[in-house]
CSV table of C-alpha atoms in Angstrom, one decimal:
chain,number,residue,atom,x,y,z
A,1,MET,CA,97.8,-14.7,-210.6
A,2,ASN,CA,100.3,-16.2,-208.1
A,3,LYS,CA,101.4,-13.0,-207.0
A,4,ILE,CA,97.8,-11.7,-206.3
A,5,ILE,CA,97.3,-15.0,-204.2
A,6,LEU,CA,100.5,-14.5,-202.4
A,7,SER,CA,99.7,-10.8,-201.8
A,8,TYR,CA,96.2,-12.0,-200.5
A,9,LYS,CA,97.7,-14.4,-198.0
A,10,ASN,CA,100.1,-11.7,-196.7
A,11,ILE,CA,97.1,-9.4,-196.0
A,12,VAL,CA,95.0,-12.2,-194.5
A,13,ALA,CA,97.8,-13.0,-192.0
A,14,LYS,CA,98.2,-9.2,-191.2
A,15,ILE,CA,94.4,-8.8,-190.7
A,16,ILE,CA,94.3,-12.0,-188.6
A,17,PHE,CA,97.2,-10.6,-186.4
A,18,ILE,CA,95.4,-7.4,-186.0
A,19,ILE,CA,92.1,-9.0,-185.1
A,20,VAL,CA,93.8,-11.3,-182.5
A,21,LEU,CA,95.6,-8.2,-181.3
A,22,LEU,CA,92.5,-6.2,-181.0
A,23,PHE,CA,90.8,-9.2,-179.2
A,24,SER,CA,93.4,-9.3,-176.7
A,25,PHE,CA,93.0,-5.7,-176.0
A,26,SER,CA,89.3,-6.0,-175.4
A,27,LEU,CA,89.5,-9.3,-173.3
A,28,ASN,CA,92.8,-8.6,-171.6
A,29,ALA,CA,92.4,-10.3,-168.2
A,30,ASN,CA,94.8,-7.9,-166.4
A,31,ALA,CA,92.8,-4.7,-167.8
A,32,GLN,CA,89.6,-6.2,-166.8
A,33,ASN,CA,90.7,-7.2,-163.4
A,34,LYS,CA,92.1,-3.7,-162.9
A,35,LYS,CA,88.8,-2.1,-164.0
A,36,GLU,CA,86.8,-4.4,-161.6
A,37,LYS,CA,89.2,-3.6,-158.9
A,38,LEU,CA,88.9,0.3,-159.4
A,39,GLN,CA,85.1,0.1,-159.5
A,40,ASN,CA,85.0,-1.9,-156.1
A,41,GLN,CA,87.5,0.6,-154.5
A,42,TYR,CA,85.3,3.6,-155.9
A,43,ASN,CA,82.0,1.9,-154.5
A,44,LYS,CA,83.7,1.3,-151.2
A,45,ILE,CA,85.1,4.9,-150.7
A,46,GLN,CA,81.7,6.3,-151.8
A,47,LYS,CA,80.0,4.2,-149.1
A,48,GLU,CA,82.7,5.2,-146.5
A,49,LEU,CA,82.1,8.9,-147.4
A,50,LYS,CA,78.4,8.7,-147.0
A,51,GLU,CA,78.9,7.0,-143.6
A,52,ILE,CA,81.4,9.7,-142.4
A,53,GLU,CA,79.0,12.5,-143.5
A,54,SER,CA,76.1,10.7,-141.9
A,55,LEU,CA,77.9,10.5,-138.6
A,56,ILE,CA,79.3,14.0,-138.6
A,57,LYS,CA,75.7,15.2,-139.2
A,58,GLU,CA,74.4,13.1,-136.4
A,59,ASN,CA,76.9,14.4,-133.8
A,60,LYS,CA,75.4,17.8,-133.9
A,61,GLN,CA,76.2,18.7,-130.2
A,62,GLU,CA,79.9,18.3,-131.4
A,63,ARG,CA,79.7,21.8,-132.8
A,64,SER,CA,81.7,23.3,-129.8
A,65,ASN,CA,84.3,20.4,-129.9
A,66,TYR,CA,86.5,21.8,-132.7
A,67,LEU,CA,89.1,19.2,-132.2
A,68,GLY,CA,86.7,16.5,-132.6
A,69,GLN,CA,85.2,18.1,-135.7
A,70,LEU,CA,88.8,18.6,-137.1
A,71,ASN,CA,89.3,14.9,-136.8
A,72,SER,CA,86.3,14.1,-138.6
A,73,ILE,CA,86.9,16.6,-141.4
A,74,LYS,CA,90.5,15.3,-141.8
A,75,THR,CA,89.4,11.7,-142.1
A,76,LYS,CA,86.6,12.9,-144.7
A,77,ILE,CA,89.1,14.8,-146.7
A,78,ASN,CA,91.5,11.8,-146.7
A,79,SER,CA,88.6,9.6,-148.2
A,80,ARG,CA,87.8,12.3,-150.6
A,81,GLN,CA,91.3,12.4,-152.0
A,82,ASN,CA,91.3,8.8,-152.3
A,83,LEU,CA,88.1,9.0,-154.3
A,84,ILE,CA,89.5,11.5,-156.6
A,85,SER,CA,92.7,9.3,-157.0
A,86,ASN,CA,90.6,6.3,-157.9
A,87,ILE,CA,88.7,8.4,-160.5
A,88,ASN,CA,92.0,9.5,-162.0
A,89,GLU,CA,93.0,5.8,-162.5
A,90,GLN,CA,89.8,5.0,-164.0
A,91,ILE,CA,90.3,7.9,-166.5
A,92,ASN,CA,93.9,6.8,-167.2
A,93,LEU,CA,92.6,3.2,-167.8
A,94,LEU,CA,90.1,4.5,-170.2
A,95,ASN,CA,92.6,6.7,-172.0
A,96,GLU,CA,94.8,3.6,-172.6
A,97,LYS,CA,91.8,1.7,-174.0
A,98,ILE,CA,90.8,4.5,-176.2
A,99,ALA,CA,94.3,5.0,-177.5
A,100,ASP,CA,94.6,1.2,-178.3
A,101,LYS,CA,91.2,1.1,-180.2
A,102,GLU,CA,92.1,4.2,-182.2
A,103,THR,CA,95.3,2.6,-183.3
A,104,VAL,CA,93.7,-0.5,-184.2
A,105,ILE,CA,90.8,1.2,-185.9
A,106,SER,CA,93.3,3.1,-188.0
A,107,SER,CA,95.0,0.1,-189.0
A,108,LEU,CA,91.7,-1.7,-189.8
A,109,LYS,CA,90.6,1.1,-192.2
A,110,LYS,CA,94.1,1.0,-194.0
A,111,ASP,CA,93.7,-2.8,-194.5
A,112,ILE,CA,90.1,-2.6,-195.7
A,113,GLU,CA,91.2,-0.2,-198.3
A,114,GLN,CA,94.1,-2.5,-199.4
A,115,LEU,CA,91.7,-5.6,-199.5
A,116,LYS,CA,89.3,-3.7,-201.7
A,117,LYS,CA,92.1,-2.8,-204.1
A,118,ASP,CA,93.5,-6.3,-204.1
A,119,TYR,CA,90.0,-7.7,-204.8
A,120,ALA,CA,89.4,-5.3,-207.6
A,121,VAL,CA,92.7,-6.4,-209.3
A,122,MET,CA,91.6,-10.0,-208.9
A,123,VAL,CA,88.2,-9.4,-210.6
A,124,GLN,CA,90.0,-7.4,-213.3
A,125,ASN,CA,92.4,-10.2,-213.9
A,126,ALA,CA,89.7,-12.8,-214.1
A,127,TYR,CA,87.9,-10.7,-216.6
A,128,ASN,CA,90.9,-10.1,-218.8
A,129,ASN,CA,92.0,-13.9,-218.9
A,130,LYS,CA,88.3,-14.7,-219.3
A,131,TYR,CA,88.3,-17.2,-216.5
A,132,LYS,CA,84.6,-17.4,-216.4
A,133,GLY,CA,81.7,-19.5,-218.1
A,134,ASN,CA,83.0,-22.0,-220.6
A,135,SER,CA,86.4,-20.5,-220.5
A,136,TYR,CA,87.1,-22.7,-217.4
A,137,LEU,CA,86.2,-25.9,-219.4
A,138,SER,CA,88.4,-24.8,-222.3
A,139,PHE,CA,91.4,-23.9,-219.9
A,140,ILE,CA,91.1,-27.5,-218.5
A,141,LEU,CA,90.6,-29.3,-221.9
A,142,ASN,CA,93.5,-27.6,-223.4
A,143,ALA,CA,95.8,-29.1,-221.0
A,144,GLU,CA,98.8,-31.2,-222.5
A,145,SER,CA,98.4,-34.0,-220.1
A,146,PHE,CA,95.9,-35.3,-217.6
A,147,ASN,CA,98.1,-34.3,-214.6
A,148,GLN,CA,98.2,-30.8,-216.0
A,149,ALA,CA,94.4,-30.9,-216.4
A,150,ILE,CA,94.1,-31.9,-212.7
A,151,GLN,CA,96.7,-29.0,-211.7
A,152,ARG,CA,94.6,-26.4,-213.7
A,153,LEU,CA,91.4,-27.7,-212.1
A,154,THR,CA,92.9,-27.4,-208.6
A,155,TYR,CA,94.2,-23.9,-209.4
A,156,LEU,CA,90.8,-22.6,-210.6
A,157,GLN,CA,89.1,-24.1,-207.6
A,158,SER,CA,91.8,-22.4,-205.2
A,159,TYR,CA,91.3,-19.1,-207.1
A,160,ALA,CA,87.5,-19.1,-206.8
A,161,ARG,CA,87.8,-19.9,-203.0
A,162,THR,CA,90.3,-17.1,-202.7
A,163,ARG,CA,88.0,-14.6,-204.2
A,164,SER,CA,85.2,-15.7,-202.1
A,165,ASN,CA,87.2,-15.6,-198.9
A,166,GLN,CA,88.5,-12.4,-199.5
A,167,SER,CA,85.1,-10.9,-200.1
A,168,LYS,CA,83.9,-12.4,-196.8
A,169,LEU,CA,87.2,-11.1,-195.1
A,170,ILE,CA,86.1,-7.6,-196.2
A,171,GLU,CA,82.7,-7.8,-194.9
A,172,SER,CA,83.8,-9.2,-191.4
A,173,THR,CA,86.4,-6.7,-191.1
A,174,ILE,CA,84.1,-3.8,-191.9
A,175,ALA,CA,81.7,-5.3,-189.2
A,176,ASP,CA,84.5,-5.6,-186.7
A,177,LEU,CA,85.6,-2.1,-187.4
A,178,ASN,CA,82.1,-0.7,-186.9
A,179,HIS,CA,81.6,-2.6,-183.7
A,180,LYS,CA,85.0,-1.1,-182.3
A,181,ILE,CA,83.9,2.4,-183.3
A,182,GLU,CA,80.7,2.0,-181.3
A,183,THR,CA,82.6,0.6,-178.3
A,184,LEU,CA,85.0,3.5,-178.6
A,185,LYS,CA,82.0,5.9,-178.3
A,186,GLU,CA,81.0,4.4,-175.3
A,187,ASP,CA,84.5,4.6,-173.6
A,188,LYS,CA,84.6,8.3,-174.6
A,189,ALA,CA,81.1,8.8,-173.1
A,190,ASN,CA,82.3,7.0,-169.9
A,191,LYS,CA,85.5,9.1,-169.8
A,192,GLN,CA,83.4,12.4,-170.0
A,193,ALA,CA,81.2,11.1,-167.1
A,194,LEU,CA,84.2,10.3,-165.0
A,195,LEU,CA,85.7,13.9,-165.6
A,196,GLY,CA,82.6,15.5,-164.6
A,197,GLU,CA,82.6,13.3,-161.4
A,198,GLU,CA,86.1,14.3,-160.8
A,199,GLU,CA,85.3,18.0,-161.1
A,200,THR,CA,82.4,17.7,-158.7
A,201,GLN,CA,84.8,15.8,-156.1
A,202,LYS,CA,87.4,18.4,-156.5
A,203,LYS,CA,84.8,21.3,-155.6
A,204,GLN,CA,83.6,19.3,-152.5
A,205,LEU,CA,87.2,18.8,-151.6
A,206,VAL,CA,88.1,22.4,-151.7
A,207,SER,CA,84.9,23.2,-149.5
A,208,GLU,CA,86.1,20.5,-147.0
A,209,GLN,CA,89.6,22.1,-146.8
A,210,ASP,CA,88.2,25.4,-146.3
A,211,GLU,CA,86.2,24.1,-143.5
A,212,LYS,CA,89.3,22.3,-142.0
A,213,ASN,CA,91.3,25.7,-142.1
A,214,SER,CA,88.4,27.4,-140.4
A,215,LEU,CA,88.4,24.8,-137.6
A,216,ILE,CA,92.3,25.2,-137.3
A,217,SER,CA,91.9,29.1,-136.8
A,218,GLN,CA,89.3,28.5,-134.2
A,219,LEU,CA,91.6,26.1,-132.2
A,220,LYS,CA,94.4,28.5,-132.3
A,221,LYS,CA,92.6,31.0,-130.4
A,222,ASP,CA,92.9,28.9,-127.3
A,223,GLU,CA,96.4,27.3,-127.4
A,224,GLY,CA,96.4,27.2,-123.5
A,225,LYS,CA,93.4,24.9,-123.5
A,226,LEU,CA,94.5,22.8,-126.0
A,227,GLN,CA,97.9,22.2,-124.4
A,228,GLN,CA,96.1,21.1,-121.1
A,229,GLN,CA,93.7,18.7,-123.2
A,230,ALA,CA,96.7,17.0,-125.1
A,231,LYS,CA,98.3,16.6,-121.5
A,232,ASP,CA,95.3,15.0,-120.3
A,233,LYS,CA,95.0,12.8,-123.2
A,234,ASN,CA,98.5,11.5,-122.8
A,235,LYS,CA,97.9,10.9,-119.2
A,236,ALA,CA,94.8,9.0,-119.9
A,237,ALA,CA,96.5,6.9,-122.4
A,238,GLN,CA,99.3,6.2,-119.9
A,239,ASP,CA,96.8,5.2,-117.2
A,240,LEU,CA,95.1,2.9,-119.4
A,241,ASN,CA,98.2,1.3,-120.7
A,242,SER,CA,99.3,0.6,-117.1
A,243,GLN,CA,96.1,-1.0,-116.2
A,244,ILE,CA,96.0,-3.2,-119.3
A,245,GLN,CA,99.8,-4.2,-118.8
A,246,LYS,CA,99.1,-5.1,-115.1
A,247,ILE,CA,96.1,-7.2,-116.0
A,248,ILE,CA,97.8,-9.0,-118.9
A,249,ALA,CA,100.8,-9.7,-116.8
A,250,GLU,CA,98.6,-11.2,-114.2
A,251,GLU,CA,96.9,-13.4,-116.8
A,252,ILE,CA,100.4,-14.6,-117.9
A,253,ARG,CA,101.4,-15.4,-114.4
A,254,LEU,CA,98.3,-17.3,-113.7
A,255,ALA,CA,98.6,-19.2,-116.8
A,256,LYS,CA,102.2,-20.2,-116.2
A,257,GLU,CA,101.3,-21.2,-112.6
A,258,LYS,CA,98.5,-23.4,-113.8
A,259,ALA,CA,100.6,-25.0,-116.6
A,260,ALA,CA,103.4,-25.7,-114.0
A,261,LYS,CA,100.9,-27.3,-111.5
A,262,GLU,CA,99.5,-29.5,-114.1
A,263,ALA,CA,102.9,-30.5,-115.3
A,264,LYS,CA,104.1,-31.4,-111.7
A,265,ALA,CA,101.1,-33.5,-111.2
A,266,LYS,CA,102.2,-35.7,-114.3
A,267,GLY,CA,105.7,-35.6,-113.1
A,268,LYS,CA,107.0,-33.3,-115.7
A,269,THR,CA,108.4,-29.8,-116.0
A,270,VAL,CA,107.3,-26.9,-118.1
A,271,SER,CA,109.5,-23.8,-119.1
A,272,THR,CA,107.9,-21.0,-121.0
A,273,THR,CA,108.9,-17.3,-121.4
A,274,GLY,CA,105.5,-16.4,-123.0
A,275,LEU,CA,101.9,-17.1,-122.4
A,276,ALA,CA,101.2,-20.8,-121.4
A,277,LEU,CA,98.3,-21.8,-123.7
A,278,THR,CA,96.1,-24.8,-123.6
A,279,PRO,CA,95.6,-26.8,-126.8
A,280,GLU,CA,92.1,-25.0,-127.2
A,281,GLU,CA,93.8,-21.5,-126.7
A,282,LYS,CA,96.5,-22.5,-129.2
A,283,LEU,CA,93.7,-23.2,-131.7
A,284,ILE,CA,92.0,-19.9,-131.1
A,285,SER,CA,95.2,-17.9,-131.2
A,286,THR,CA,96.0,-19.5,-134.7
A,287,ASP,CA,92.4,-18.7,-136.0
A,288,PHE,CA,92.9,-15.2,-134.7
A,289,VAL,CA,96.1,-14.8,-136.7
A,290,ASN,CA,94.5,-16.3,-139.8
A,291,ASN,CA,91.8,-13.7,-139.7
A,292,ARG,CA,94.2,-10.7,-139.6
A,293,GLY,CA,93.0,-8.0,-142.0
A,294,LYS,CA,89.5,-9.6,-141.8
A,295,LEU,CA,88.3,-9.0,-138.3
A,296,PRO,CA,84.8,-7.2,-138.0
A,297,TRP,CA,84.8,-3.8,-136.7
A,298,PRO,CA,83.8,-3.4,-133.0
A,299,VAL,CA,80.9,-1.2,-134.1
A,300,GLY,CA,78.4,-1.6,-137.0
A,301,LYS,CA,79.0,1.8,-138.3
A,302,GLY,CA,82.1,4.1,-137.8
A,303,PHE,CA,85.3,5.4,-139.0
A,304,ILE,CA,88.8,5.9,-137.5
A,305,VAL,CA,89.4,9.4,-136.3
A,306,SER,CA,92.8,8.7,-134.5
A,307,LYS,CA,95.2,6.2,-135.5
A,308,PHE,CA,97.7,3.9,-134.0
A,309,GLY,CA,101.1,5.4,-132.7
A,310,LYS,CA,102.7,8.8,-132.1
A,311,HIS,CA,101.1,11.9,-133.7
A,312,GLU,CA,101.8,15.7,-133.8
A,313,HIS,CA,99.0,17.8,-132.6
A,314,PRO,CA,97.1,19.4,-135.6
A,315,THR,CA,97.7,22.9,-134.3
A,316,LEU,CA,100.2,22.9,-131.4
A,317,HIS,CA,103.9,22.9,-132.5
A,318,GLU,CA,106.0,20.1,-131.0
A,319,VAL,CA,103.1,18.8,-129.0
A,320,TYR,CA,102.5,15.0,-129.6
A,321,THR,CA,100.0,12.5,-128.7
A,322,ASN,CA,100.4,8.8,-128.4
A,323,ASN,CA,97.6,6.4,-129.2
A,324,ASN,CA,98.1,2.7,-128.4
A,325,GLY,CA,95.2,1.7,-130.4
A,326,VAL,CA,92.6,3.4,-132.8
A,327,ASP,CA,89.8,5.6,-131.9
A,328,ILE,CA,86.6,5.0,-134.0
A,329,LYS,CA,83.9,7.6,-134.4
A,330,THR,CA,80.3,6.0,-134.3
A,331,GLU,CA,76.7,6.5,-133.4
A,332,LYS,CA,75.4,7.6,-130.1
A,333,ASP,CA,74.6,4.5,-127.9
A,334,ALA,CA,76.2,2.2,-130.6
A,335,THR,CA,76.7,-1.4,-129.6
A,336,VAL,CA,80.2,-2.3,-129.1
A,337,ARG,CA,81.0,-5.8,-130.2
A,338,ALA,CA,83.7,-8.4,-129.8
A,339,LEU,CA,86.2,-8.7,-132.7
A,340,PHE,CA,86.6,-12.6,-132.3
A,341,ASN,CA,85.8,-15.7,-130.1
A,342,GLY,CA,87.4,-15.4,-126.7
A,343,THR,CA,87.2,-15.1,-122.9
A,344,VAL,CA,86.6,-12.1,-120.9
A,345,ILE,CA,89.4,-11.7,-118.5
A,346,ASN,CA,88.5,-8.2,-116.8
A,347,SER,CA,86.6,-5.2,-117.1
A,348,PHE,CA,87.5,-2.1,-115.2
A,349,TYR,CA,86.6,1.8,-115.0
A,350,LEU,CA,89.0,4.8,-115.3
A,351,PRO,CA,87.6,8.3,-115.1
A,352,ALA,CA,89.3,9.5,-118.5
A,353,THR,CA,88.5,6.4,-120.4
A,354,GLN,CA,85.3,5.1,-118.9
A,355,ASN,CA,84.5,1.4,-118.8
A,356,SER,CA,87.1,-1.0,-120.4
A,357,VAL,CA,86.8,-4.7,-121.2
A,358,ILE,CA,89.6,-7.1,-122.1
A,359,VAL,CA,89.1,-10.4,-124.1
A,360,LYS,CA,91.6,-13.1,-124.4
A,361,HIS,CA,92.0,-15.0,-127.8
A,362,GLY,CA,94.6,-17.5,-127.0
A,363,GLU,CA,97.9,-15.5,-127.3
A,364,TYR,CA,96.1,-12.2,-128.1
A,365,PHE,CA,94.1,-9.7,-126.4
A,366,THR,CA,91.5,-7.2,-127.4
A,367,VAL,CA,90.7,-4.2,-125.4
A,368,TYR,CA,87.6,-2.1,-125.6
A,369,SER,CA,87.4,1.4,-123.8
A,370,ASN,CA,85.2,4.5,-123.7
A,371,LEU,CA,82.2,2.3,-122.8
A,372,LYS,CA,79.2,3.7,-121.2
A,373,THR,CA,77.9,0.3,-120.0
A,374,VAL,CA,79.2,-3.3,-120.1
A,375,SER,CA,77.2,-6.3,-120.7
A,376,VAL,CA,79.7,-9.0,-120.0
A,377,LYS,CA,81.9,-10.1,-116.9
A,378,ALA,CA,85.1,-11.9,-116.3
A,379,GLY,CA,85.0,-15.6,-117.2
A,380,ASP,CA,82.5,-15.1,-119.8
A,381,ASN,CA,83.1,-17.0,-123.1
A,382,ILE,CA,81.9,-14.8,-125.9
A,383,VAL,CA,81.7,-15.4,-129.7
A,384,THR,CA,82.5,-12.9,-132.7
A,385,LYS,CA,80.2,-9.9,-132.9
A,386,GLN,CA,78.8,-10.5,-129.4
A,387,GLU,CA,77.7,-7.3,-127.7
A,388,ILE,CA,80.1,-6.3,-124.7
A,389,GLY,CA,78.7,-2.8,-124.0
A,390,LYS,CA,77.5,0.6,-125.4
A,391,VAL,CA,79.7,3.4,-126.4
A,392,TYR,CA,80.2,6.6,-124.3
A,393,THR,CA,79.4,10.0,-125.6
A,394,ASP,CA,81.4,13.0,-124.5
A,395,ASN,CA,81.0,16.5,-125.7
A,396,GLY,CA,78.8,15.3,-128.4
A,397,GLU,CA,81.3,12.8,-129.6
A,398,SER,CA,80.6,9.2,-129.7
A,399,LYS,CA,83.7,6.9,-130.2
A,400,VAL,CA,85.1,3.6,-129.0
A,401,HIS,CA,88.9,3.2,-128.3
A,402,LEU,CA,90.3,-0.2,-129.5
A,403,GLU,CA,93.6,-1.9,-128.8
A,404,ILE,CA,95.0,-5.3,-129.9
A,405,TRP,CA,97.9,-6.8,-127.8
A,406,LYS,CA,100.0,-9.9,-128.7
A,407,GLY,CA,101.0,-11.0,-125.1
A,408,THR,CA,102.7,-7.9,-123.7
A,409,GLU,CA,103.2,-6.3,-127.2
A,410,LYS,CA,101.0,-3.7,-128.7
A,411,THR,CA,99.9,-4.1,-132.4
A,412,ASN,CA,98.0,-1.8,-134.7
A,413,PRO,CA,94.5,-2.7,-134.8
A,414,GLU,CA,93.8,-1.2,-138.2
A,415,LEU,CA,96.0,-3.9,-139.8
A,416,TRP,CA,93.7,-6.4,-138.2
A,417,LEU,CA,90.3,-5.0,-139.1
A,418,ALA,CA,88.5,-5.9,-142.4
A,419,LYS,CA,89.0,-3.0,-145.0
């Protein structure tokens, strides 16, 4: 009998370990966080794709602008690939869950069979030893001493509890097994749905890649024109850059001059190599930095078609364009908004980049170009998301050019905007 109880305790310990392990699989915080993160990413990419498709459809006049179309379709393809990667990650996560559950289910089935066998042995031994009815009383009364009688009573009570507990354990383990089987079925159904979604997205990706190749073929037919366009674009970027540098340099000079004059009036000297800031401007500058990666977009609806930095032309060999900011495609006549609280220090016009506005945020400057109209003027104090103008549309394409400078140093705007 002692052996049976010892075997029962070993089985109980094993079952408890498996149940705890199973519980940790189902409620593992990391796995749950990963699942939620992937789902949030999936929702964002789906929203982004719908927005891109909507804007491409809206810019119907862009049909003759093959380069503009190519930039749009490349962005769309990139988002589609991100969506497929996300779906793959979700499938892999489900595969891990399914494998874990199948392993635990298999182990639970084996342990249920062993529990049933041990329980049958206990019942059989009880019957053979006649530990039932009045036999319990005889077993106690036949003890050689009072202490032995107490020990026999304790033993019989423990034995009865052991049988009852084992019966309950079998029932609860079977119920847990059935629950895990049902959740396993749900996981497999979710996996099949994701596989179907992945197949659909892959087909759309192939179609978009064919469209991209067709646009590249169209562009290659007129390389001379494209060469000139690339030169014009680089020239426009240089002209805009020169104007911005000149305005920022003048702002730095004036700030230094003002700081020196105020210091002199107080009998002090001031020495600075950067932009002299007032206490209020220092606070704005700090707030601007603290919002890196969280700043609102300059338009309510749009996507980046040209990123920051130097890029090779999509069809011309060894021809590069340089972008000091990012170009964001948006809706026709879209409102262009300020990224953050600040002061307008200048607005100007250049034929290739249309109207531009520069806003100062302490040590930082944001530049908004390719504006059809401007609704602010130098000296205006503006707030986050305040309208500063309307976007310009050229050859069916509506896009705003955005730059962010730290003093005289250009930075990548994409790193500052909310994801």
